[in-house]
Short mmCIF file of C-alpha atoms in Angstrom, two decimals:
data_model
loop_
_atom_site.label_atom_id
_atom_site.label_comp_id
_atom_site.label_asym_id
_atom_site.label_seq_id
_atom_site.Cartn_x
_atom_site.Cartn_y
_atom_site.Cartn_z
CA UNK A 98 0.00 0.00 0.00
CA UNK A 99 1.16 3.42 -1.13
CA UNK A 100 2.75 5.23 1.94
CA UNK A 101 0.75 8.70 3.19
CA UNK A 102 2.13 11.67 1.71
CA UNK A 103 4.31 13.51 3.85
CA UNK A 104 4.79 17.17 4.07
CA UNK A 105 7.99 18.77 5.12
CA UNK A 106 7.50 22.57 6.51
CA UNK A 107 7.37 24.63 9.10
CA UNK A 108 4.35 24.20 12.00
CA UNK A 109 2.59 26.72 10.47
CA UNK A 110 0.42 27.78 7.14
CA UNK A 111 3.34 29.53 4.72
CA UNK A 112 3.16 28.31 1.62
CA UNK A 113 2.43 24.35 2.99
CA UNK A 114 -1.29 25.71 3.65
CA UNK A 115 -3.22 25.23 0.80
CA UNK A 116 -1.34 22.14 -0.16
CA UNK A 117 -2.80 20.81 3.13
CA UNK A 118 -6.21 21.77 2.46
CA UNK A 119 -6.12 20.44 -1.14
CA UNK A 120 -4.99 16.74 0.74
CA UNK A 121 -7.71 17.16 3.09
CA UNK A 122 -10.73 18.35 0.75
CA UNK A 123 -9.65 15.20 -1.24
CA UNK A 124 -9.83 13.05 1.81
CA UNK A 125 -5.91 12.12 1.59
CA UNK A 126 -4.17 11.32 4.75
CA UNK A 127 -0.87 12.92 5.32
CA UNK A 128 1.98 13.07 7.80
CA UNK A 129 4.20 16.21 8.67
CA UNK A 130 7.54 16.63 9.32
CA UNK A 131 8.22 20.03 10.94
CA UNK A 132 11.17 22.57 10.23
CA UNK A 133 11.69 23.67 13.66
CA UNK A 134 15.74 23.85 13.68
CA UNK A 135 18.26 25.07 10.93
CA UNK A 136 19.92 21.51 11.08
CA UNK A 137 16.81 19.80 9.50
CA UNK A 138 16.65 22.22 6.97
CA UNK A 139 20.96 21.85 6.24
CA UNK A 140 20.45 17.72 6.51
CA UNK A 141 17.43 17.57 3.93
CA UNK A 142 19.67 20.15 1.88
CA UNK A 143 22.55 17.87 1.86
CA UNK A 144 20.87 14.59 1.35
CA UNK A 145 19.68 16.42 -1.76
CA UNK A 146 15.97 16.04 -1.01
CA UNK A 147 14.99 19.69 -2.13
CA UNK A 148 15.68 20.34 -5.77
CA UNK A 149 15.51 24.41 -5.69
CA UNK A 150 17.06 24.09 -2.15
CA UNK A 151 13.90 24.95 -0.80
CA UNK A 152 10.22 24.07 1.14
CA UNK A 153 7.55 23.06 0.69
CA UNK A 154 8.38 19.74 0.18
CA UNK A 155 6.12 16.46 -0.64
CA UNK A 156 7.39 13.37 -0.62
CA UNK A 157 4.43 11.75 -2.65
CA UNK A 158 3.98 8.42 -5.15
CA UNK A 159 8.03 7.71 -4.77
CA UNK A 160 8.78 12.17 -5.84
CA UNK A 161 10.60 14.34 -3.52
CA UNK A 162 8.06 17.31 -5.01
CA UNK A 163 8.97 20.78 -4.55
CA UNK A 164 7.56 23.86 -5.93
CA UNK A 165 4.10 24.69 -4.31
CA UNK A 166 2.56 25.09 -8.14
CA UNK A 167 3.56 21.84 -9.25
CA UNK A 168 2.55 19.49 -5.95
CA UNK A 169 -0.81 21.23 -6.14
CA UNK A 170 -1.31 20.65 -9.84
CA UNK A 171 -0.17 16.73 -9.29
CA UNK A 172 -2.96 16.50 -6.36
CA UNK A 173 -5.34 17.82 -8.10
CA UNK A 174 -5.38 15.73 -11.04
CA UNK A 175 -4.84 12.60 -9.16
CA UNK A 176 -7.86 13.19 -7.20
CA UNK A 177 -10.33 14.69 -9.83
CA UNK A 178 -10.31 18.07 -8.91
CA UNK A 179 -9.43 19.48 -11.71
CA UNK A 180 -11.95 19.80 -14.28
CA UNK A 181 -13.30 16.83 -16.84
CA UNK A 182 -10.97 18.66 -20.10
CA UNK A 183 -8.87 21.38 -21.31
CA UNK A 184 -11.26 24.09 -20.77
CA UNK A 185 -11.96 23.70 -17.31
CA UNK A 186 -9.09 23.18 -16.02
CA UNK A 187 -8.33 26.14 -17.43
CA UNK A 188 -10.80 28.24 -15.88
CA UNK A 189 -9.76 26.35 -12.96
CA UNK A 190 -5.77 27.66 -13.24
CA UNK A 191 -7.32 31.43 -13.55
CA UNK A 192 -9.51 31.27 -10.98
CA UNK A 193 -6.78 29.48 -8.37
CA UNK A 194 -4.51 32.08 -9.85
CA UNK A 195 -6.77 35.08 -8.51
CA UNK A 196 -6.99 33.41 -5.01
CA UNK A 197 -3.46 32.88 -5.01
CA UNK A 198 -2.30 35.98 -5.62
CA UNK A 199 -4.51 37.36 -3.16
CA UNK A 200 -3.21 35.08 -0.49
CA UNK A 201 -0.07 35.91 -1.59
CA UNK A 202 -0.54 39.34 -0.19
CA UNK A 203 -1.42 37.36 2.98
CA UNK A 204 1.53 35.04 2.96
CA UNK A 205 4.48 38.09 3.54
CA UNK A 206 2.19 39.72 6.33
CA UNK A 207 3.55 38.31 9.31
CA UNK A 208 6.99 39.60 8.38
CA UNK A 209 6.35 42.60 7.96
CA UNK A 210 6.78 45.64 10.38
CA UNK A 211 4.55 46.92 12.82
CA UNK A 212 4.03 50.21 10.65
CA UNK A 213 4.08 48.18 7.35
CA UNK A 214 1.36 46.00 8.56
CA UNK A 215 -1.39 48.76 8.91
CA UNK A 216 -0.79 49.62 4.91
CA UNK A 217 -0.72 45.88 4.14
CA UNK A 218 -3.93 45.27 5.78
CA UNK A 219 -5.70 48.21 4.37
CA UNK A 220 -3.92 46.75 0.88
CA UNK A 221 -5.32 43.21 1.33
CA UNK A 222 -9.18 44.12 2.08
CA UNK A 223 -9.42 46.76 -0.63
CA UNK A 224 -7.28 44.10 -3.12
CA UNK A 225 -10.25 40.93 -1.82
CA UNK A 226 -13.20 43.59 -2.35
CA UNK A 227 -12.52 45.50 -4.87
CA UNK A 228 -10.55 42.74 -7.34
CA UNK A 229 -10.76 39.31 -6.36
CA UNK A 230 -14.42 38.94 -4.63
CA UNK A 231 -16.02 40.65 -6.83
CA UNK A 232 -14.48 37.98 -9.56
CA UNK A 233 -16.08 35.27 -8.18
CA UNK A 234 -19.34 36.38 -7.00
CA UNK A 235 -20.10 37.20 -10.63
CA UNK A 236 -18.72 33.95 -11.83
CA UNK A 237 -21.47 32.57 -8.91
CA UNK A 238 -24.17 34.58 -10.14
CA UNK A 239 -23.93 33.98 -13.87
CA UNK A 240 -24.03 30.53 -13.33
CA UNK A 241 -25.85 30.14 -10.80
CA UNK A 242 -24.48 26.14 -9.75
CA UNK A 243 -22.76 25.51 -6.12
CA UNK A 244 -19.29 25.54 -7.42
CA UNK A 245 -17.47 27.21 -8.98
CA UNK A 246 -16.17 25.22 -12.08
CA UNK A 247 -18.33 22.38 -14.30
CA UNK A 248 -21.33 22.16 -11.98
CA UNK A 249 -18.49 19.89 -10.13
CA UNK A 250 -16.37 20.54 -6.81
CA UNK A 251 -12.87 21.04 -7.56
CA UNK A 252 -9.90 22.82 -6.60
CA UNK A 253 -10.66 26.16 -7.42
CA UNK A 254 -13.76 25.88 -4.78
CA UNK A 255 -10.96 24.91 -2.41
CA UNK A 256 -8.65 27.25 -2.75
CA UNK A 257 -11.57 29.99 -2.60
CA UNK A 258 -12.71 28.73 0.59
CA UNK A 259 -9.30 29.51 2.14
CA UNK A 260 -8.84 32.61 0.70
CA UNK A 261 -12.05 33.75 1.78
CA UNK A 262 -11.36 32.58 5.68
CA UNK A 263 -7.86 33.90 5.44
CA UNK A 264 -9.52 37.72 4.27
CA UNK A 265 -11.95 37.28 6.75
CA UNK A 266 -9.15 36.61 9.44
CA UNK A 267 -8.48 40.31 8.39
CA UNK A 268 -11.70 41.77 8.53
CA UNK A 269 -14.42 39.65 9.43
CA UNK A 270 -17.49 41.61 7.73
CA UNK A 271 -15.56 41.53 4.59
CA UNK A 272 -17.92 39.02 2.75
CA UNK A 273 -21.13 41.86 3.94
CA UNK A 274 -20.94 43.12 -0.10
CA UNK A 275 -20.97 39.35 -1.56
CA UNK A 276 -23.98 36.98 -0.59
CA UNK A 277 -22.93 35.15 -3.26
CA UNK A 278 -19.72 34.13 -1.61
CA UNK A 279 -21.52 34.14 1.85
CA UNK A 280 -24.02 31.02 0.50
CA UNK A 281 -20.67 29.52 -1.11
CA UNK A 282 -18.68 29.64 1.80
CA UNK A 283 -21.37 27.87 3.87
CA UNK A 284 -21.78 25.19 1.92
CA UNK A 285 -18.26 24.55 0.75
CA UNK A 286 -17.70 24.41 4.31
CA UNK A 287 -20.39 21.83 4.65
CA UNK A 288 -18.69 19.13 2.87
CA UNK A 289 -17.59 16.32 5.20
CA UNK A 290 -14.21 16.34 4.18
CA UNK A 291 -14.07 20.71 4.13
CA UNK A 292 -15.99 20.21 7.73
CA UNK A 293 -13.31 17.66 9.15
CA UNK A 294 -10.48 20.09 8.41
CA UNK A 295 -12.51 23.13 9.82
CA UNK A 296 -12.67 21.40 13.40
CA UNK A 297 -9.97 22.16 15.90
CA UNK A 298 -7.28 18.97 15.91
CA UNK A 299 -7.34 18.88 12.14
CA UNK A 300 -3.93 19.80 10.52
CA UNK A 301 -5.40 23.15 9.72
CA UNK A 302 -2.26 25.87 10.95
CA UNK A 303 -3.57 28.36 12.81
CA UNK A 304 -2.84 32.10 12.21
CA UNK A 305 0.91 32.61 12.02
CA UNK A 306 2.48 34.59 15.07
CA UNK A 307 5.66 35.72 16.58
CA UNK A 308 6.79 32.13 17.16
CA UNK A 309 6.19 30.88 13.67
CA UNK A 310 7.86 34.15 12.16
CA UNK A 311 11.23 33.38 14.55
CA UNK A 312 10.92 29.85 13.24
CA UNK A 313 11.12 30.86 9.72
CA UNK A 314 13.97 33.32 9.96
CA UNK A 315 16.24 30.87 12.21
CA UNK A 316 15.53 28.04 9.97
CA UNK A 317 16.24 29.92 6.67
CA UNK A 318 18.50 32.49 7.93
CA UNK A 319 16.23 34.28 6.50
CA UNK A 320 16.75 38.11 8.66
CA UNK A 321 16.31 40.90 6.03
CA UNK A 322 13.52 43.07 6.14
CA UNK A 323 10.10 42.06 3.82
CA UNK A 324 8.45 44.81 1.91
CA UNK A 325 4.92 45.01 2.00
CA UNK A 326 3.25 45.68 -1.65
CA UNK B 152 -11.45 27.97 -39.10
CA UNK B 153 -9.86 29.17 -35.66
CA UNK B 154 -9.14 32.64 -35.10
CA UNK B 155 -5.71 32.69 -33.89
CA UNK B 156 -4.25 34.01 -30.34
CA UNK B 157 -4.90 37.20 -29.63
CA UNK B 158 -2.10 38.71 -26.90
CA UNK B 159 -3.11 41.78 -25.33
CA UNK B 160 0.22 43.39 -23.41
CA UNK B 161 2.51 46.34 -23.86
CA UNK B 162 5.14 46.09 -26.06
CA UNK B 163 8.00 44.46 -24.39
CA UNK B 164 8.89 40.92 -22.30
CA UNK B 165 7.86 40.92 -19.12
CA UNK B 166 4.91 38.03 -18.13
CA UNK B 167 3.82 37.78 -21.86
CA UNK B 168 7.34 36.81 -23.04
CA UNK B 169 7.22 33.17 -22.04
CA UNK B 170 3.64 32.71 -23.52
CA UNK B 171 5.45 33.91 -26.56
CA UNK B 172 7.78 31.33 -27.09
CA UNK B 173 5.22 28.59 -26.09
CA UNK B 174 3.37 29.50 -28.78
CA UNK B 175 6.24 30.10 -31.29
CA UNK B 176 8.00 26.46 -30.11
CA UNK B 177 4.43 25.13 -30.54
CA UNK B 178 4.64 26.73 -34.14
CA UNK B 179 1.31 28.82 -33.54
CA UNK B 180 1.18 31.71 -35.05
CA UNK B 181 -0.53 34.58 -33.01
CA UNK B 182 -1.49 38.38 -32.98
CA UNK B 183 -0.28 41.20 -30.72
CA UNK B 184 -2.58 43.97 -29.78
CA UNK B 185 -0.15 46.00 -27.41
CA UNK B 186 -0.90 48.50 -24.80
CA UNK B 187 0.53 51.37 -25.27
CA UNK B 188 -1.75 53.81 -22.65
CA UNK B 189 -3.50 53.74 -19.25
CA UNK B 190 -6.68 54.49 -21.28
CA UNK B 191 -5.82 51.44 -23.28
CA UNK B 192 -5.78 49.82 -20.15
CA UNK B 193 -9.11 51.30 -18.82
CA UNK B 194 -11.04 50.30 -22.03
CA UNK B 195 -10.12 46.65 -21.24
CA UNK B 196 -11.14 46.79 -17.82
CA UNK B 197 -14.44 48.56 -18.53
CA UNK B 198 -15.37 45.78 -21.01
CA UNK B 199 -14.77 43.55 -18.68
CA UNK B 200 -11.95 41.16 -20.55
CA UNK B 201 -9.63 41.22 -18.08
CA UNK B 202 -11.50 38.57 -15.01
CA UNK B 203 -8.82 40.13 -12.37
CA UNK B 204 -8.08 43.82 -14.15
CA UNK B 205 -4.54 42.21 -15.20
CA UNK B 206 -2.73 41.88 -18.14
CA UNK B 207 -1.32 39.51 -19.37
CA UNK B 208 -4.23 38.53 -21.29
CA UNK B 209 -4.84 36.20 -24.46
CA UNK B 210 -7.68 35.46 -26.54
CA UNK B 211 -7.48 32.15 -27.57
CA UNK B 212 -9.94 29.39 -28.60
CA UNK B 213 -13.31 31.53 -27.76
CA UNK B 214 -11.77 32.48 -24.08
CA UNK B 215 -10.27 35.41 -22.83
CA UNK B 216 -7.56 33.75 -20.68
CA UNK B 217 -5.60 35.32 -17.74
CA UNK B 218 -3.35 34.85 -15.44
CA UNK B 219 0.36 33.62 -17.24
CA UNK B 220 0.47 29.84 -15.30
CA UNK B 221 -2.97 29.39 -16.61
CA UNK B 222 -2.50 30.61 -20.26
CA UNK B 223 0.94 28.75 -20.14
CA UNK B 224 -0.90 25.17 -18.70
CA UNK B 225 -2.96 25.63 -21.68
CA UNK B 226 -1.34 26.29 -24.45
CA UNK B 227 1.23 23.12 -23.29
CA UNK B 228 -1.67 21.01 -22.91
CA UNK B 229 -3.13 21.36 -25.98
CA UNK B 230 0.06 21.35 -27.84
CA UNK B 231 1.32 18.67 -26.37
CA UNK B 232 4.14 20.38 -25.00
CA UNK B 233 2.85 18.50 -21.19
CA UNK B 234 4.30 14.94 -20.91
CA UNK B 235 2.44 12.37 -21.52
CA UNK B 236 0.96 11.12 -18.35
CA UNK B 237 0.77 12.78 -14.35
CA UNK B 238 4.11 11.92 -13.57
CA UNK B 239 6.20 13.39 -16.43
CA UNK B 240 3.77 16.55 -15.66
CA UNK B 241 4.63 16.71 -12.12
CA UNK B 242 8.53 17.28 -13.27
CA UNK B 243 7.83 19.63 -16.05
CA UNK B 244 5.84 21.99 -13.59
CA UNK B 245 8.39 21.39 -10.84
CA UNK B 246 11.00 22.65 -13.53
CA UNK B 247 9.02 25.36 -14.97
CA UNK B 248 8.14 26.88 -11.87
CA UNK B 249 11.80 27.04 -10.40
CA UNK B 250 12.58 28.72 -14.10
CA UNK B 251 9.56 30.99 -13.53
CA UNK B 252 11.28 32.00 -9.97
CA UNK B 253 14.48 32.90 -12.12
CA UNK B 254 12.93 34.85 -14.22
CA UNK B 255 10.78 36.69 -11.81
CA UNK B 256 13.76 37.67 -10.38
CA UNK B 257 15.72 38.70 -13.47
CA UNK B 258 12.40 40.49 -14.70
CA UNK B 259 12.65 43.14 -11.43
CA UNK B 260 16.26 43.72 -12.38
CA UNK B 261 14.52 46.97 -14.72
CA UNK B 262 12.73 48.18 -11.85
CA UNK B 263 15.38 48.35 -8.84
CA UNK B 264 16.75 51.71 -7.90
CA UNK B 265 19.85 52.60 -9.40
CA UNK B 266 21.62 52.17 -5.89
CA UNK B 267 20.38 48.52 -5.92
CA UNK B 268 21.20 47.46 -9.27
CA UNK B 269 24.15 46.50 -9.09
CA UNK B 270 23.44 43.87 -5.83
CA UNK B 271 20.62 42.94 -7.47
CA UNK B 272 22.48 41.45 -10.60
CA UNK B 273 24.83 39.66 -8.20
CA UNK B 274 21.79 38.15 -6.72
CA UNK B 275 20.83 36.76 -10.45
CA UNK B 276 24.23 35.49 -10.64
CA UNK B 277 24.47 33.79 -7.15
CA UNK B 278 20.39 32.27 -7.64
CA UNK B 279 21.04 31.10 -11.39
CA UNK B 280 24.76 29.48 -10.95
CA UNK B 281 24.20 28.05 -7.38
CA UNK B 282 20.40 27.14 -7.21
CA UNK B 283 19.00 26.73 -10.42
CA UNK B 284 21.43 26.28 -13.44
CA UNK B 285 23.11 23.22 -11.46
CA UNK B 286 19.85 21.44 -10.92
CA UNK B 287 19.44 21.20 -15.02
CA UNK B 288 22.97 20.48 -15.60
CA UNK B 289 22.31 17.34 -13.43
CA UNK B 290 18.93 16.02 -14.64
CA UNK B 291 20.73 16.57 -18.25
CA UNK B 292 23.79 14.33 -16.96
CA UNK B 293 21.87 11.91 -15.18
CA UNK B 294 19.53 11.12 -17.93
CA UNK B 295 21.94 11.94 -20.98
CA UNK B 296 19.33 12.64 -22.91
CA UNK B 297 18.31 15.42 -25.30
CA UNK B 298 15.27 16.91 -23.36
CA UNK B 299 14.86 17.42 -20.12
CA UNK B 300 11.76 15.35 -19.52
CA UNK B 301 10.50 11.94 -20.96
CA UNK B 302 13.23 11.96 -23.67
CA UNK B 303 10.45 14.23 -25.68
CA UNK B 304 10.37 18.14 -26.13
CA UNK B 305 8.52 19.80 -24.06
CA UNK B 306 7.75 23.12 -22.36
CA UNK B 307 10.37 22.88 -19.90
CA UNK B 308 12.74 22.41 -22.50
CA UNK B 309 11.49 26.03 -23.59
CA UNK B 310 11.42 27.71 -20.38
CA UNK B 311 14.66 26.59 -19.88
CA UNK B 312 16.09 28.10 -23.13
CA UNK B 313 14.75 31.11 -22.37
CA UNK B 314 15.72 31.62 -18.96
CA UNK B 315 19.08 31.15 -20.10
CA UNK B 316 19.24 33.64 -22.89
CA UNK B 317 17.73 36.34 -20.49
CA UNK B 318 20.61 34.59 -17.48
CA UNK B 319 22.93 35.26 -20.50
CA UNK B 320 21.91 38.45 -20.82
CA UNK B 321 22.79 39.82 -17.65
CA UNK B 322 26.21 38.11 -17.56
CA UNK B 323 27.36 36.44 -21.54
CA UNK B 324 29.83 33.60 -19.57
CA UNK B 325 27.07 32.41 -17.01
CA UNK B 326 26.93 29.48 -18.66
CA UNK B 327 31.02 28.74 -18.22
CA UNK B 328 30.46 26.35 -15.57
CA UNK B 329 27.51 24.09 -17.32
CA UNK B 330 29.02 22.18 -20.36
CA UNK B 331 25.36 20.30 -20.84
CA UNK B 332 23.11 23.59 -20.65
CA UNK B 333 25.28 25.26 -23.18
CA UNK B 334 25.13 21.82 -25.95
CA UNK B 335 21.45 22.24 -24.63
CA UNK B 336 20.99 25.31 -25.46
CA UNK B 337 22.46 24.95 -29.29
CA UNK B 338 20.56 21.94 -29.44
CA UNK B 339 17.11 23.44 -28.67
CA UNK B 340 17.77 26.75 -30.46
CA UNK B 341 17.86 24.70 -33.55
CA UNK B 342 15.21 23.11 -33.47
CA UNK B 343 13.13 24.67 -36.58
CA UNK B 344 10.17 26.82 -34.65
CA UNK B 345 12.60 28.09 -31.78
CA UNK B 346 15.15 29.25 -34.68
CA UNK B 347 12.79 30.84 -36.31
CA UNK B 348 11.68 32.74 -33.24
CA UNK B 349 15.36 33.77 -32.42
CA UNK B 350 15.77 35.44 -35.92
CA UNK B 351 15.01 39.41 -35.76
CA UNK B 352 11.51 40.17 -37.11
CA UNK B 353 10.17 37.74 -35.29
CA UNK B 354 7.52 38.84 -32.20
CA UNK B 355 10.11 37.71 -29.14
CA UNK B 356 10.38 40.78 -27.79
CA UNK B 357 14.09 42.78 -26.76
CA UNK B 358 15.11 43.18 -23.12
CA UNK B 359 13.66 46.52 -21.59
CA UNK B 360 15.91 49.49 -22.07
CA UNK B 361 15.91 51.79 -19.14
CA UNK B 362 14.42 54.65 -20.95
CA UNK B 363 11.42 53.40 -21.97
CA UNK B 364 10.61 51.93 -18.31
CA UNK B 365 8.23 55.54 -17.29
CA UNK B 366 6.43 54.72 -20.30
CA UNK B 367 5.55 51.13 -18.88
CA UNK B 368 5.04 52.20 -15.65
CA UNK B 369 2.62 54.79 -16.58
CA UNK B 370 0.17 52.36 -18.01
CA UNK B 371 0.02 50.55 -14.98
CA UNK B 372 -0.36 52.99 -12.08
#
């Protein structure tokens, strides 16, 4: 039997996040190994385990996979998440593109200065609401089906979901303009698997803090300043 | 008969340059409508044909595609330019997407100030000889074969060639160290579509000259 994938990252969300909640909508067990000291990180260098000397890293169907891009485009076509052709999977890759950039803007914010942090903020809710929701809710309405590729759950509804939680970890009224999102968020969250990983105990990382951020920069030697956008 | 690509970008590399020569090493011929103004810009949004406000932006087989990995995943696809089965894919993207991380850096080399240039270019250098150009060099000597995935040509092979071009750019003897890369990249540059695409008059596009940067950036913001 094929062993669980295993995931090799810091305790934390980073760029590991949605790779965990693409694993868990797809009802895929997976193990963790966590980056907590820079002599991890130097061994898995030297044993050659990350191509681009860098995380995250999958071990996965016998492939060291690096490159957060690739190991979500391998998961979601091995579990039928991405679209029945061509066509909607490329709709899918635009649509994950959007969220991704906008969680991208999300993803530098805990290294960021205090002052830095106001602007980035401001950046990220008027970037979700003015941009990116707005996107979506029309590609909701049009429609008019639960999800938002094929009449079919797939990645893009995934990686949606977490943007929209991640926004609303921001600004928690930030969905008031969008009741299209607001009925999509509800019942994406709804789906047993979606549901499992939104209970505390799941793998779900929690909001990154001081700890995590230390983590990071010890591990990676990673100490220069982060510009916000 | 199909309409052919539409790109819709200003007139110079930056993301539309690699959806370039995917099409050109795919041998499709496409059209250019290039941005020259904000207004330009504006017009798009306003008619809604850009889903996230952003260029780059193609017109291709009845949909008004965004977002580069996207256009990219599809034009391979359908080309066959995308392995042949999940596996070989899962190496081309982890390929293309260190490449992509390469370029993104050597694409912000136009845009540091001028007291950060020069760091900047040393930062290429270190992140192309000591992260990325050694990982090809290797799969190339392990395999000892003439592409860099499934013995076939694909779009890594592509992204490759032009990340070292633009490398080469920045510093002509980066390749000194990588005997493989540089019979790789004669190799690839002759295949037929790619030479074609690296004669002048073709649509690849010339690196950004400094002067002409304002003009960019004034579309934009």
């Amino acid at each position: 039997m094929a062993g669980k994938p295993k995931l090799y990252y810091f305790n934390g969300r980073g760029k590991m996040e949605s790779i965990r909640w693409l694993l868990a909508a797809a009802g895929v067990e997976f193990e963790e190994e966590f980056l907590e000291t820079r002599e991890q990180y130097e061994k898995l260098l030297q044993d050659g385990s990350l191509l681009f000397q860098q995380v995250p890293m999958v071990e996965i169907d016998g492939m060291k996979m690096v490159q957060t891009r690739a190991i979500l485009n391998y998961i979601a076509a091995k579990y039928n998440l991405y679209g029945k052709d061509l066509k909607e999977r490329a709709l899918i890759d635009m649509y994950v593109g959007g969220t991704d950039d906008l969680m991208g803007f999300i993803l530098m914010f805990p290294f960021l200065s205090a002052e830095d942090k106001e602007k980035q903020h401001a950046f990220i809710v008027q970037k979700a609401t003015s941009r990116y929701f707005p996107a979506y809710e029309k590609v909701l309405k049009d429609h008019g089906h639960d999800f938002l590729v094929g009449n079919n759950f797939s990645w893009a509804d995934v990686h949606l979901l977490e943007a929209i939680l991640m926004v609303e970890e921001k600004k928690s009224d930030v969905l008031s303009g969008f009741p299209q999102l607001q009925a999509f968020k509800a019942r994406i969250s709804s789906i047993p698997t979606i549901k499992k990983f939104l209970e505390p105990g799941s793998q779900r990382k929690p909001v990154p803090d001081d700890k995590y951020v230390e983590t990071v920069r010890r591990v990676l030697c990673m100490y220069y300043d982060v510009k916000a956008n | 008969m199909a309409a052919k690509p539409k790109l819709h970008y200003p007139n110079g590399r930056g993301r539309m340059e690699s959806i370039r020569w995917l099409l050109a090493a795919a041998g499709v011929e496409f059209d250019e409508c290039f941005l020259e103004t904000k207004d330009h810009l504006t017009k798009l949004k306003k008619d809604g044909f850009l889903l996230f406000q952003q260029v780059p932006m193609v017109e291709i087989d009845g949909m008004k595609m965004v977002q580069t990995r996207a256009i990219l995943n599809y034009i391979a696809a359908k080309y066959n330019l995308y392995g042949k089965d999940l596996k070989e894919r899962a190496l081309i993207d982890m390929y293309v997407e260190g490449l992509l991380d390469l370029n993104e850096l050597i694409m912000h080399h136009c845009i540091q100030p001028a007291d950060k240039k020069e760091q900047h270019l040393a930062t290429i250098e270190d992140k192309a000889t000591n992260r990325y150009f050694p990982v090809f060099e290797k799969v190339l000597k392990d395999h000892g074969q003439d592409f860099l995935v499934g013995n076939q040509f694909s779009r890594a092979d592509v992204q490759l060639l032009e990340t070292i071009l633009m490398a080469e750019e920045c510093k002509p003897d980066i390749l000194a160290q990588f005997p493989l890369l540089q019979s790789f990249k004669a190799r690839i540059s002759n295949i037929p579509t790619i030479k074609k695409f690296l004669q002048p008059g073709s649509q690849r596009k010339p690196p950004l000259k400094e002067e002409d940067l304002p003009k960019i950036m004034k579309i934009f913001h």
